[in-house]
C-alpha cells in the first residue's frame, strides 16, 4: 500500500490518537486531590475530659449527662409538658467556645427567639437533645461535645472538633 493511500486511509484514527495523547496529561493533571483530609478521629473521650475539666474549673453542677456525651446544667426546668418531636420551640441563646468567645447569639439580633421544630434534625444534635429536656421558661447551659455539634467540619468561627457551650432559654413551645 503506497504511503499516500495509507495516510489518507488512517488519517482520522491517527488524528484521534494524536489528540488524546496530547490532551491526556492536561486532563489528568486536573485530577490531583488537593482537598483537605477530613479528620475522622473519634473525639468522644477527649470531649468528655474537656467538658468535665470545664465543669470543675467553672464550679458547675452537671445535672444530667446523656449517654451521647451531652452535659446539661439546668438552672430552671420550665413548666411541663416538655416539647415533643415536631413541636416548634422558641429559644433565646448565646453560643460560645469554651474559652468564652461568643460566636452566635439571639442578643445580636434584637433578642428575637430562634424557632425550630424539635427532634427533626434542623439544628445540631446537641440542641435537639438538650432543648427537649426543658419546658417553657426553662433555662440551661448545654455543654455539647464536638460529635453533637459541628464535628470535623466546623463552621464559620467554630474550629473543627470543638466542644461548645450554649446558654439557652425556651421562651415558647407550640
PDB file of C-alpha atoms in Angstrom, residues 3-163:
ATOM      1  CA  UNK A   3       2.258   5.864   1.740  1.00  0.00           C
ATOM      2  CA  UNK A   4      -0.255   8.468   0.457  1.00  0.00           C
ATOM      3  CA  UNK A   5      -3.030   5.918   0.409  1.00  0.00           C
ATOM      4  CA  UNK A   6      -2.062   4.676   3.906  1.00  0.00           C
ATOM      5  CA  UNK A   7      -2.071   8.216   5.342  1.00  0.00           C
ATOM      6  CA  UNK A   8      -5.406   9.136   3.766  1.00  0.00           C
ATOM      7  CA  UNK A   9      -6.995   5.893   4.948  1.00  0.00           C
ATOM      8  CA  UNK A  10      -5.827   6.082   8.588  1.00  0.00           C
ATOM      9  CA  UNK A  11      -5.678   9.877   8.965  1.00  0.00           C
ATOM     10  CA  UNK A  12      -8.833  10.210  11.194  1.00  0.00           C
ATOM     11  CA  UNK A  13      -7.641   7.467  13.542  1.00  0.00           C
ATOM     12  CA  UNK A  14      -4.136   8.928  13.633  1.00  0.00           C
ATOM     13  CA  UNK A  15      -5.505  12.398  14.473  1.00  0.00           C
ATOM     14  CA  UNK A  16      -7.639  10.969  17.292  1.00  0.00           C
ATOM     15  CA  UNK A  17      -4.688   9.107  18.795  1.00  0.00           C
ATOM     16  CA  UNK A  18      -2.529  12.220  18.495  1.00  0.00           C
ATOM     17  CA  UNK A  19      -5.244  14.413  20.050  1.00  0.00           C
ATOM     18  CA  UNK A  20      -5.778  12.132  23.081  1.00  0.00           C
ATOM     19  CA  UNK A  21      -2.078  11.561  23.658  1.00  0.00           C
ATOM     20  CA  UNK A  22      -1.524  15.327  23.755  1.00  0.00           C
ATOM     21  CA  UNK A  23      -4.600  16.062  25.898  1.00  0.00           C
ATOM     22  CA  UNK A  24      -4.250  13.256  28.467  1.00  0.00           C
ATOM     23  CA  UNK A  25      -1.573  14.908  30.616  1.00  0.00           C
ATOM     24  CA  UNK A  26      -3.661  18.086  30.804  1.00  0.00           C
ATOM     25  CA  UNK A  27      -6.828  16.222  31.726  1.00  0.00           C
ATOM     26  CA  UNK A  28      -5.236  14.043  34.378  1.00  0.00           C
ATOM     27  CA  UNK A  29      -3.279  16.905  35.948  1.00  0.00           C
ATOM     28  CA  UNK A  30      -6.635  18.414  36.958  1.00  0.00           C
ATOM     29  CA  UNK A  31      -7.456  15.309  38.957  1.00  0.00           C
ATOM     30  CA  UNK A  32      -4.985  15.928  41.786  1.00  0.00           C
ATOM     31  CA  UNK A  33      -6.631  15.528  45.149  1.00  0.00           C
ATOM     32  CA  UNK A  34      -5.801  18.786  46.898  1.00  0.00           C
ATOM     33  CA  UNK A  35      -8.871  18.623  49.135  1.00  0.00           C
ATOM     34  CA  UNK A  36      -8.127  18.815  52.846  1.00  0.00           C
ATOM     35  CA  UNK A  37      -8.239  15.469  54.584  1.00  0.00           C
ATOM     36  CA  UNK A  38     -11.291  15.116  56.814  1.00  0.00           C
ATOM     37  CA  UNK A  39     -10.361  14.198  60.375  1.00  0.00           C
ATOM     38  CA  UNK A  40     -12.475  11.170  61.262  1.00  0.00           C
ATOM     39  CA  UNK A  41     -10.936  10.609  64.701  1.00  0.00           C
ATOM     40  CA  UNK A  42     -13.432   9.731  67.433  1.00  0.00           C
ATOM     41  CA  UNK A  43     -13.169  12.576  69.944  1.00  0.00           C
ATOM     42  CA  UNK A  44     -15.678  11.145  72.445  1.00  0.00           C
ATOM     43  CA  UNK A  45     -13.146  10.502  75.224  1.00  0.00           C
ATOM     44  CA  UNK A  46     -11.269  13.756  74.621  1.00  0.00           C
ATOM     45  CA  UNK A  47     -14.512  15.772  74.617  1.00  0.00           C
ATOM     46  CA  UNK A  48     -15.655  14.129  77.862  1.00  0.00           C
ATOM     47  CA  UNK A  49     -12.366  15.048  79.544  1.00  0.00           C
ATOM     48  CA  UNK A  50     -12.579  18.631  78.253  1.00  0.00           C
ATOM     49  CA  UNK A  51     -16.179  19.056  79.412  1.00  0.00           C
ATOM     50  CA  UNK A  52     -15.525  17.552  82.846  1.00  0.00           C
ATOM     51  CA  UNK A  53     -12.477  19.798  83.342  1.00  0.00           C
ATOM     52  CA  UNK A  54     -14.570  22.801  82.263  1.00  0.00           C
ATOM     53  CA  UNK A  55     -17.345  21.877  84.718  1.00  0.00           C
ATOM     54  CA  UNK A  56     -14.825  21.576  87.550  1.00  0.00           C
ATOM     55  CA  UNK A  57     -12.959  24.788  86.667  1.00  0.00           C
ATOM     56  CA  UNK A  58     -16.219  26.749  86.493  1.00  0.00           C
ATOM     57  CA  UNK A  59     -17.832  25.207  89.602  1.00  0.00           C
ATOM     58  CA  UNK A  60     -20.799  23.923  87.620  1.00  0.00           C
ATOM     59  CA  UNK A  61     -23.015  21.013  88.537  1.00  0.00           C
ATOM     60  CA  UNK A  62     -23.951  18.962  85.520  1.00  0.00           C
ATOM     61  CA  UNK A  63     -27.429  17.875  86.462  1.00  0.00           C
ATOM     62  CA  UNK A  64     -27.784  15.473  83.626  1.00  0.00           C
ATOM     63  CA  UNK A  65     -25.393  13.640  81.369  1.00  0.00           C
ATOM     64  CA  UNK A  66     -26.902  11.969  78.355  1.00  0.00           C
ATOM     65  CA  UNK A  67     -25.338   8.740  77.083  1.00  0.00           C
ATOM     66  CA  UNK A  68     -24.403  10.702  73.961  1.00  0.00           C
ATOM     67  CA  UNK A  69     -21.927  12.818  75.937  1.00  0.00           C
ATOM     68  CA  UNK A  70     -24.119  15.921  76.223  1.00  0.00           C
ATOM     69  CA  UNK A  71     -23.900  17.663  79.596  1.00  0.00           C
ATOM     70  CA  UNK A  72     -26.774  19.855  80.722  1.00  0.00           C
ATOM     71  CA  UNK A  73     -26.678  22.304  83.613  1.00  0.00           C
ATOM     72  CA  UNK A  74     -30.354  23.088  84.223  1.00  0.00           C
ATOM     73  CA  UNK A  75     -30.829  26.376  86.065  1.00  0.00           C
ATOM     74  CA  UNK A  76     -34.616  26.492  85.549  1.00  0.00           C
ATOM     75  CA  UNK A  77     -36.504  23.411  84.305  1.00  0.00           C
ATOM     76  CA  UNK A  78     -39.505  25.317  82.971  1.00  0.00           C
ATOM     77  CA  UNK A  79     -43.090  24.153  83.013  1.00  0.00           C
ATOM     78  CA  UNK A  80     -44.454  20.830  81.841  1.00  0.00           C
ATOM     79  CA  UNK A  81     -45.116  19.390  79.372  1.00  0.00           C
ATOM     80  CA  UNK A  82     -41.728  19.086  77.720  1.00  0.00           C
ATOM     81  CA  UNK A  83     -41.602  19.590  73.950  1.00  0.00           C
ATOM     82  CA  UNK A  84     -42.199  16.559  71.756  1.00  0.00           C
ATOM     83  CA  UNK A  85     -40.798  15.699  68.354  1.00  0.00           C
ATOM     84  CA  UNK A  86     -42.077  18.039  65.668  1.00  0.00           C
ATOM     85  CA  UNK A  87     -43.249  20.804  68.023  1.00  0.00           C
ATOM     86  CA  UNK A  88     -41.788  24.236  67.379  1.00  0.00           C
ATOM     87  CA  UNK A  89     -39.696  25.620  70.205  1.00  0.00           C
ATOM     88  CA  UNK A  90     -38.606  29.245  70.530  1.00  0.00           C
ATOM     89  CA  UNK A  91     -35.197  29.733  72.108  1.00  0.00           C
ATOM     90  CA  UNK A  92     -33.054  32.655  73.231  1.00  0.00           C
ATOM     91  CA  UNK A  93     -29.394  31.647  73.279  1.00  0.00           C
ATOM     92  CA  UNK A  94     -25.754  32.585  73.369  1.00  0.00           C
ATOM     93  CA  UNK A  95     -23.224  30.204  71.843  1.00  0.00           C
ATOM     94  CA  UNK A  96     -19.598  30.332  72.938  1.00  0.00           C
ATOM     95  CA  UNK A  97     -16.458  28.308  72.614  1.00  0.00           C
ATOM     96  CA  UNK A  98     -15.158  27.039  75.948  1.00  0.00           C
ATOM     97  CA  UNK A  99     -12.623  29.867  76.058  1.00  0.00           C
ATOM     98  CA  UNK A 100     -15.549  32.311  76.196  1.00  0.00           C
ATOM     99  CA  UNK A 101     -15.605  33.622  72.622  1.00  0.00           C
ATOM    100  CA  UNK A 102     -19.190  34.335  71.546  1.00  0.00           C
ATOM    101  CA  UNK A 103     -19.844  33.031  68.036  1.00  0.00           C
ATOM    102  CA  UNK A 104     -23.632  33.491  67.876  1.00  0.00           C
ATOM    103  CA  UNK A 105     -26.399  34.977  69.976  1.00  0.00           C
ATOM    104  CA  UNK A 106     -30.022  35.997  69.676  1.00  0.00           C
ATOM    105  CA  UNK A 107     -29.000  39.144  71.601  1.00  0.00           C
ATOM    106  CA  UNK A 108     -27.106  40.273  68.495  1.00  0.00           C
ATOM    107  CA  UNK A 109     -30.385  40.044  66.543  1.00  0.00           C
ATOM    108  CA  UNK A 110     -32.619  42.081  68.836  1.00  0.00           C
ATOM    109  CA  UNK A 111     -33.369  39.202  71.236  1.00  0.00           C
ATOM    110  CA  UNK A 112     -35.704  37.618  68.714  1.00  0.00           C
ATOM    111  CA  UNK A 113     -36.081  33.957  69.684  1.00  0.00           C
ATOM    112  CA  UNK A 114     -34.872  31.313  67.278  1.00  0.00           C
ATOM    113  CA  UNK A 115     -37.668  28.910  66.273  1.00  0.00           C
ATOM    114  CA  UNK A 116     -37.143  25.331  65.132  1.00  0.00           C
ATOM    115  CA  UNK A 117     -39.038  22.017  65.113  1.00  0.00           C
ATOM    116  CA  UNK A 118     -37.537  19.839  67.824  1.00  0.00           C
ATOM    117  CA  UNK A 119     -36.210  16.389  67.007  1.00  0.00           C
ATOM    118  CA  UNK A 120     -36.286  16.933  63.256  1.00  0.00           C
ATOM    119  CA  UNK A 121     -32.549  17.407  62.653  1.00  0.00           C
ATOM    120  CA  UNK A 122     -32.881  21.092  61.734  1.00  0.00           C
ATOM    121  CA  UNK A 123     -30.275  22.091  64.335  1.00  0.00           C
ATOM    122  CA  UNK A 124     -27.165  20.445  65.725  1.00  0.00           C
ATOM    123  CA  UNK A 125     -27.894  17.193  67.552  1.00  0.00           C
ATOM    124  CA  UNK A 126     -26.847  18.652  70.910  1.00  0.00           C
ATOM    125  CA  UNK A 127     -29.636  21.220  70.605  1.00  0.00           C
ATOM    126  CA  UNK A 128     -32.286  18.678  69.644  1.00  0.00           C
ATOM    127  CA  UNK A 129     -31.309  16.557  72.635  1.00  0.00           C
ATOM    128  CA  UNK A 130     -30.720  19.315  75.198  1.00  0.00           C
ATOM    129  CA  UNK A 131     -33.671  21.601  74.424  1.00  0.00           C
ATOM    130  CA  UNK A 132     -36.009  18.587  74.648  1.00  0.00           C
ATOM    131  CA  UNK A 133     -35.178  18.427  78.376  1.00  0.00           C
ATOM    132  CA  UNK A 134     -36.619  21.890  79.070  1.00  0.00           C
ATOM    133  CA  UNK A 135     -40.184  23.092  79.393  1.00  0.00           C
ATOM    134  CA  UNK A 136     -41.460  26.563  78.562  1.00  0.00           C
ATOM    135  CA  UNK A 137     -39.424  29.072  80.571  1.00  0.00           C
ATOM    136  CA  UNK A 138     -36.633  26.541  81.034  1.00  0.00           C
ATOM    137  CA  UNK A 139     -33.044  27.749  81.195  1.00  0.00           C
ATOM    138  CA  UNK A 140     -29.894  25.695  80.905  1.00  0.00           C
ATOM    139  CA  UNK A 141     -26.296  25.567  79.847  1.00  0.00           C
ATOM    140  CA  UNK A 142     -25.645  22.908  77.224  1.00  0.00           C
ATOM    141  CA  UNK A 143     -22.078  21.627  77.037  1.00  0.00           C
ATOM    142  CA  UNK A 144     -22.031  19.961  73.660  1.00  0.00           C
ATOM    143  CA  UNK A 145     -19.296  17.554  72.545  1.00  0.00           C
ATOM    144  CA  UNK A 146     -17.964  18.050  69.048  1.00  0.00           C
ATOM    145  CA  UNK A 147     -19.776  14.987  67.701  1.00  0.00           C
ATOM    146  CA  UNK A 148     -23.129  16.558  68.618  1.00  0.00           C
ATOM    147  CA  UNK A 149     -22.068  19.973  67.298  1.00  0.00           C
ATOM    148  CA  UNK A 150     -20.259  20.597  64.001  1.00  0.00           C
ATOM    149  CA  UNK A 151     -17.847  17.661  64.228  1.00  0.00           C
ATOM    150  CA  UNK A 152     -14.867  17.567  61.877  1.00  0.00           C
ATOM    151  CA  UNK A 153     -16.303  20.296  59.669  1.00  0.00           C
ATOM    152  CA  UNK A 154     -16.554  23.270  61.998  1.00  0.00           C
ATOM    153  CA  UNK A 155     -18.407  26.282  60.649  1.00  0.00           C
ATOM    154  CA  UNK A 156     -17.501  29.957  60.416  1.00  0.00           C
ATOM    155  CA  UNK A 157     -15.537  30.910  63.552  1.00  0.00           C
ATOM    156  CA  UNK A 158     -16.030  27.444  65.096  1.00  0.00           C
ATOM    157  CA  UNK A 159     -12.988  25.237  64.580  1.00  0.00           C
ATOM    158  CA  UNK A 160     -13.457  21.586  63.613  1.00  0.00           C
ATOM    159  CA  UNK A 161     -13.982  19.201  66.552  1.00  0.00           C
ATOM    160  CA  UNK A 162     -14.842  21.995  69.009  1.00  0.00           C
ATOM    161  CA  UNK A 163     -16.764  21.457  72.235  1.00  0.00           C
TER     162      UNK A 163
END
